[in-house]
XYZ file of C-alpha atoms in Angstrom:
341
model
C -60.186 -61.658 -95.709
C -59.957 -58.050 -96.915
C -63.113 -56.606 -98.366
C -62.876 -55.202 -101.852
C -64.346 -51.731 -102.180
C -67.053 -51.259 -104.750
C -65.998 -47.681 -105.361
C -64.683 -47.253 -108.909
C -62.195 -44.695 -107.662
C -60.322 -47.119 -105.420
C -60.427 -49.831 -108.073
C -58.577 -47.786 -110.691
C -54.827 -48.167 -110.660
C -53.267 -44.665 -110.485
C -51.223 -43.754 -113.561
C -47.953 -41.873 -113.391
C -48.327 -38.280 -114.546
C -46.381 -37.586 -117.735
C -43.426 -35.269 -117.487
C -44.641 -32.053 -119.106
C -41.639 -29.987 -118.127
C -40.589 -28.170 -121.319
C -37.069 -28.716 -122.560
C -34.909 -25.594 -122.651
C -33.440 -24.770 -126.025
C -29.675 -24.573 -126.287
C -29.812 -22.803 -129.663
C -32.414 -20.648 -131.279
C -33.140 -20.808 -134.998
C -34.209 -17.431 -136.288
C -35.458 -16.362 -139.697
C -34.654 -12.654 -140.096
C -36.276 -11.509 -143.331
C -35.399 -14.731 -145.205
C -31.913 -14.973 -143.686
C -31.501 -17.892 -141.296
C -29.552 -17.548 -138.026
C -28.679 -20.222 -135.491
C -27.569 -18.577 -132.237
C -26.718 -19.926 -128.780
C -29.335 -19.237 -126.117
C -26.793 -17.536 -123.811
C -25.729 -15.236 -126.641
C -29.298 -14.127 -127.211
C -29.931 -13.570 -123.508
C -26.892 -11.330 -123.159
C -27.896 -8.979 -125.946
C -29.058 -5.484 -124.924
C -32.605 -5.362 -123.609
C -33.624 -2.811 -126.276
C -32.408 -5.113 -129.071
C -34.236 -8.099 -127.554
C -37.455 -6.096 -127.496
C -37.058 -5.433 -131.230
C -36.259 -9.076 -131.983
C -39.083 -10.471 -129.857
C -41.774 -7.788 -129.288
C -44.212 -10.451 -128.008
C -41.730 -12.046 -125.628
C -38.996 -14.667 -126.023
C -39.765 -18.335 -125.322
C -36.658 -20.391 -124.545
C -38.329 -23.818 -124.437
C -39.711 -26.130 -127.079
C -43.323 -25.146 -127.609
C -44.326 -28.626 -128.770
C -42.570 -30.526 -125.995
C -45.705 -31.033 -123.905
C -47.520 -32.531 -126.929
C -44.779 -34.729 -128.351
C -45.674 -38.344 -128.854
C -42.146 -39.694 -129.206
C -42.435 -39.813 -132.996
C -39.876 -39.087 -135.634
C -40.576 -35.344 -135.700
C -39.579 -34.598 -132.110
C -36.203 -33.173 -133.131
C -37.613 -30.935 -135.854
C -36.240 -27.407 -135.731
C -38.502 -24.662 -134.431
C -37.778 -21.522 -136.427
C -38.774 -18.095 -135.089
C -39.708 -15.555 -137.738
C -38.272 -12.177 -136.705
C -38.894 -8.851 -138.449
C -35.460 -7.370 -137.833
C -32.541 -6.318 -140.032
C -30.161 -9.326 -140.245
C -27.147 -7.107 -141.015
C -27.849 -5.074 -137.883
C -27.934 -8.202 -135.732
C -24.646 -9.363 -137.253
C -23.133 -5.951 -136.481
C -24.202 -6.136 -132.813
C -23.017 -9.727 -132.339
C -19.627 -9.029 -133.912
C -19.096 -5.921 -131.764
C -19.890 -7.822 -128.578
C -17.629 -10.715 -129.595
C -14.618 -8.477 -130.281
C -15.279 -6.549 -127.074
C -15.301 -9.687 -124.966
C -12.085 -10.985 -126.536
C -10.279 -7.694 -125.943
C -11.435 -7.434 -122.345
C -11.187 -11.018 -121.096
C -8.566 -12.269 -123.541
C -7.843 -15.908 -124.259
C -5.573 -18.663 -122.999
C -2.669 -17.316 -125.059
C -3.466 -13.583 -125.047
C -4.494 -12.017 -121.709
C -7.003 -9.219 -122.020
C -7.452 -5.940 -120.158
C -9.204 -7.649 -117.263
C -6.058 -9.583 -116.331
C -4.194 -6.303 -115.846
C -6.903 -4.546 -113.853
C -8.495 -7.301 -111.736
C -6.320 -6.284 -108.773
C -8.343 -3.069 -108.533
C -11.324 -4.977 -107.181
C -9.116 -6.384 -104.405
C -7.147 -3.274 -103.460
C -9.654 -0.424 -103.619
C -11.216 0.608 -100.297
C -14.717 -0.733 -99.804
C -16.206 2.766 -99.432
C -14.840 3.861 -102.826
C -15.868 1.540 -105.625
C -16.798 -1.790 -104.078
C -17.128 -4.563 -106.740
C -20.526 -5.531 -105.293
C -21.837 -2.026 -106.061
C -19.732 -1.342 -109.140
C -19.645 -4.092 -111.781
C -17.557 -1.777 -113.994
C -14.436 -3.105 -112.252
C -14.972 -6.662 -113.462
C -17.086 -6.342 -116.619
C -16.773 -4.438 -119.871
C -19.602 -1.913 -120.332
C -21.020 -0.893 -123.698
C -23.224 2.116 -124.340
C -26.033 1.178 -126.704
C -27.729 4.041 -128.550
C -30.472 3.375 -131.108
C -32.513 5.694 -133.284
C -35.799 4.881 -135.023
C -36.620 7.607 -137.542
C -39.957 7.939 -139.355
C -40.054 10.601 -142.020
C -42.947 12.321 -143.786
C -42.258 14.106 -147.060
C -44.225 17.213 -148.031
C -43.410 17.844 -151.682
C -44.016 21.280 -153.240
C -47.457 22.034 -154.595
C -48.080 20.919 -158.140
C -50.942 21.038 -160.589
C -50.622 17.301 -161.013
C -52.196 15.040 -158.382
C -49.825 13.006 -156.214
C -52.273 10.150 -155.590
C -54.290 7.867 -157.801
C -58.049 7.357 -157.840
C -57.803 5.147 -154.771
C -55.913 7.737 -152.709
C -52.647 5.835 -152.941
C -49.372 7.615 -153.815
C -48.498 7.570 -157.486
C -45.049 6.847 -158.945
C -43.974 10.511 -158.673
C -44.732 10.717 -154.955
C -43.177 7.313 -154.281
C -40.030 8.442 -156.076
C -39.871 11.574 -153.888
C -40.215 9.472 -150.732
C -37.475 7.088 -151.770
C -35.100 9.936 -152.594
C -35.879 11.692 -149.306
C -35.008 8.447 -147.503
C -31.678 8.228 -149.324
C -30.866 11.845 -148.350
C -31.613 11.141 -144.687
C -29.656 7.889 -144.851
C -26.516 9.842 -145.739
C -26.881 12.094 -142.685
C -24.926 9.769 -140.403
C -23.751 12.153 -137.683
C -25.315 11.068 -134.399
C -25.777 14.345 -132.558
C -26.578 16.793 -135.403
C -30.361 16.478 -135.157
C -30.447 16.547 -131.347
C -28.085 19.529 -131.228
C -30.317 21.317 -133.740
C -33.273 20.719 -131.406
C -31.233 22.007 -128.440
C -30.355 25.195 -130.298
C -33.980 25.739 -131.329
C -35.652 25.010 -127.988
C -32.733 25.883 -125.676
C -33.348 22.564 -123.912
C -30.825 22.259 -121.080
C -31.678 18.585 -120.348
C -30.949 17.559 -123.929
C -27.638 19.427 -123.852
C -26.712 17.612 -120.664
C -27.533 14.314 -122.378
C -25.153 15.094 -125.224
C -22.435 16.217 -122.814
C -22.826 13.096 -120.666
C -22.595 10.767 -123.664
C -19.542 12.566 -125.016
C -17.834 12.361 -121.624
C -18.617 8.641 -121.382
C -17.366 7.326 -124.718
C -18.907 9.161 -127.678
C -17.337 11.953 -129.695
C -19.357 14.938 -130.905
C -18.549 14.086 -134.510
C -19.311 10.360 -134.204
C -21.449 8.652 -136.845
C -23.902 5.781 -136.496
C -22.217 2.379 -136.526
C -25.030 0.853 -138.551
C -27.777 2.731 -140.413
C -30.262 1.367 -142.946
C -33.646 2.023 -144.523
C -36.431 -0.291 -143.399
C -37.986 -2.167 -146.346
C -41.330 -0.844 -147.642
C -41.445 1.891 -144.980
C -40.548 5.541 -144.640
C -38.333 4.615 -141.757
C -34.599 4.438 -140.935
C -33.056 2.392 -138.111
C -29.643 3.243 -136.683
C -27.474 1.925 -133.872
C -24.189 2.999 -132.289
C -22.126 0.942 -129.828
C -19.210 2.415 -127.889
C -17.135 1.237 -124.949
C -17.910 3.102 -121.728
C -15.035 5.227 -120.428
C -14.641 4.010 -116.851
C -11.495 5.931 -115.987
C -9.385 2.765 -115.892
C -6.309 3.575 -117.948
C -3.981 0.846 -119.190
C -0.481 2.170 -119.796
C 2.090 0.466 -121.998
C 4.757 0.701 -119.314
C 5.016 -2.305 -116.928
C 3.893 -1.983 -113.317
C 6.718 -1.183 -110.848
C 5.611 -4.036 -108.568
C 5.068 -6.579 -111.325
C 7.016 -6.051 -114.584
C 4.908 -8.645 -116.376
C 1.693 -6.647 -115.861
C 0.974 -3.331 -117.570
C 0.586 -0.355 -115.287
C -3.060 0.590 -114.566
C -4.337 3.951 -113.319
C -7.807 4.857 -112.103
C -9.389 8.258 -112.672
C -11.886 8.468 -109.838
C -13.797 11.370 -111.371
C -14.303 9.554 -114.654
C -15.360 6.396 -112.805
C -17.969 8.421 -110.880
C -19.334 9.734 -114.184
C -19.422 6.217 -115.626
C -21.334 4.921 -112.626
C -24.206 7.277 -113.426
C -24.837 5.304 -116.598
C -25.462 2.188 -114.519
C -28.990 3.605 -114.164
C -29.522 2.463 -117.765
C -28.253 -1.073 -117.197
C -31.059 -3.364 -118.429
C -33.355 -0.348 -118.159
C -33.570 1.312 -121.594
C -34.581 4.978 -121.569
C -36.366 6.569 -124.528
C -36.625 10.057 -125.889
C -38.864 11.188 -128.733
C -38.957 14.464 -130.631
C -40.023 15.946 -133.968
C -37.447 17.393 -136.312
C -38.278 19.572 -139.312
C -35.878 20.211 -142.162
C -35.781 20.915 -145.887
C -33.800 18.776 -148.312
C -33.111 18.977 -152.017
C -33.769 15.808 -154.030
C -33.233 15.040 -157.716
C -36.313 15.521 -159.873
C -38.489 12.694 -161.105
C -37.234 11.126 -164.361
C -34.124 13.354 -164.551
C -36.132 16.506 -163.953
C -34.790 19.552 -162.085
C -34.007 19.191 -158.366
C -36.843 19.814 -155.916
C -36.845 21.288 -152.424
C -38.867 18.976 -150.174
C -39.871 19.678 -146.623
C -39.513 16.746 -144.249
C -40.913 16.068 -140.830
C -39.013 13.396 -138.957
C -40.132 11.664 -135.781
C -37.021 10.439 -133.976
C -37.056 7.978 -131.107
C -33.789 7.450 -129.222
C -33.225 4.460 -126.963
C -30.283 4.595 -124.537
C -29.066 1.557 -122.604
C -25.972 0.249 -120.867
C -24.959 -3.377 -121.478
C -22.392 -5.389 -119.550
C -20.382 -8.154 -121.234
C -19.769 -11.050 -118.848
C -17.046 -13.656 -119.142
C -18.181 -16.719 -121.058
C -21.559 -15.282 -121.999
C -20.604 -14.526 -125.576
C -17.858 -17.007 -126.242
C -19.724 -18.216 -129.286
C -21.387 -15.004 -130.281
C -20.106 -15.203 -133.812
C -18.032 -18.392 -133.702
C -21.241 -20.152 -132.703
C -23.327 -18.077 -135.098
C -24.479 -19.883 -138.196
C -25.989 -17.781 -140.998
C -27.710 -19.453 -143.898
C -29.066 -17.530 -146.874
C -32.421 -18.965 -147.896
């Protein structure tokens, strides 16, 4: 006969541990300033790192936060909405640009893209030149991402009238000046004007090299910001420009001599070498900050005479390279659901 232990530990039947593994989300529901977005997880993860940091400054969680505490009730499938302080029109602009870029590069079942005509380069180039393992530019479309965050401080001309109330807050006259200064800066859409002005003033060789490198890689010196908008309730303007990286791969309209059904492709080795330098910014955003002083003329308050206002602007540039992979953004906008609430 087997003795029964008196220990309460051995007498308790062990219980199976509950499965607390969080469930990964397939779609994320975002509320961007009262505009609802529903975006695929893969689409979010393939956005530029600098944009992700703006969307989720405290980190992005891709699993259900309540999964470990669910009791199997009726509310288990309730949507988890992430409130995001980001311009919804800017996000739409970025997603649409990435979607069109992917379609043009990878094509579709009925319309082959650029990759179909150039994929032989990865197989025929010597290993010591541009090996695909070291150079993803042969198999992926690269996008240069340039963002500017501009904070401006208006210094209106001296006046006998106070510009603040008894609590030290700006009065209507000063608020009107700030708004009009923001509208003036908003219209200054040229990307390189402010940086070139700083180069001319400080004779900064490194900044001039930055402009030259960007203009050799896809930008034009007269380019304007792709999206530019005032931030609500702030003396701040956010801008973003997206351009395709010039890799030196040239697609000609004439068919290839060896295969008439494929367009002829040429490779400019010098341009490819320049493009490879920008791989340093792949998933590694670089930032530059400088102060810019200028004087603008704004309309007077309540139809008064125009006023010359001095502005100090703090500009922060973020530069990054993003690679669009096949299948990563198939539903970037086709799978994007926007609901106005």
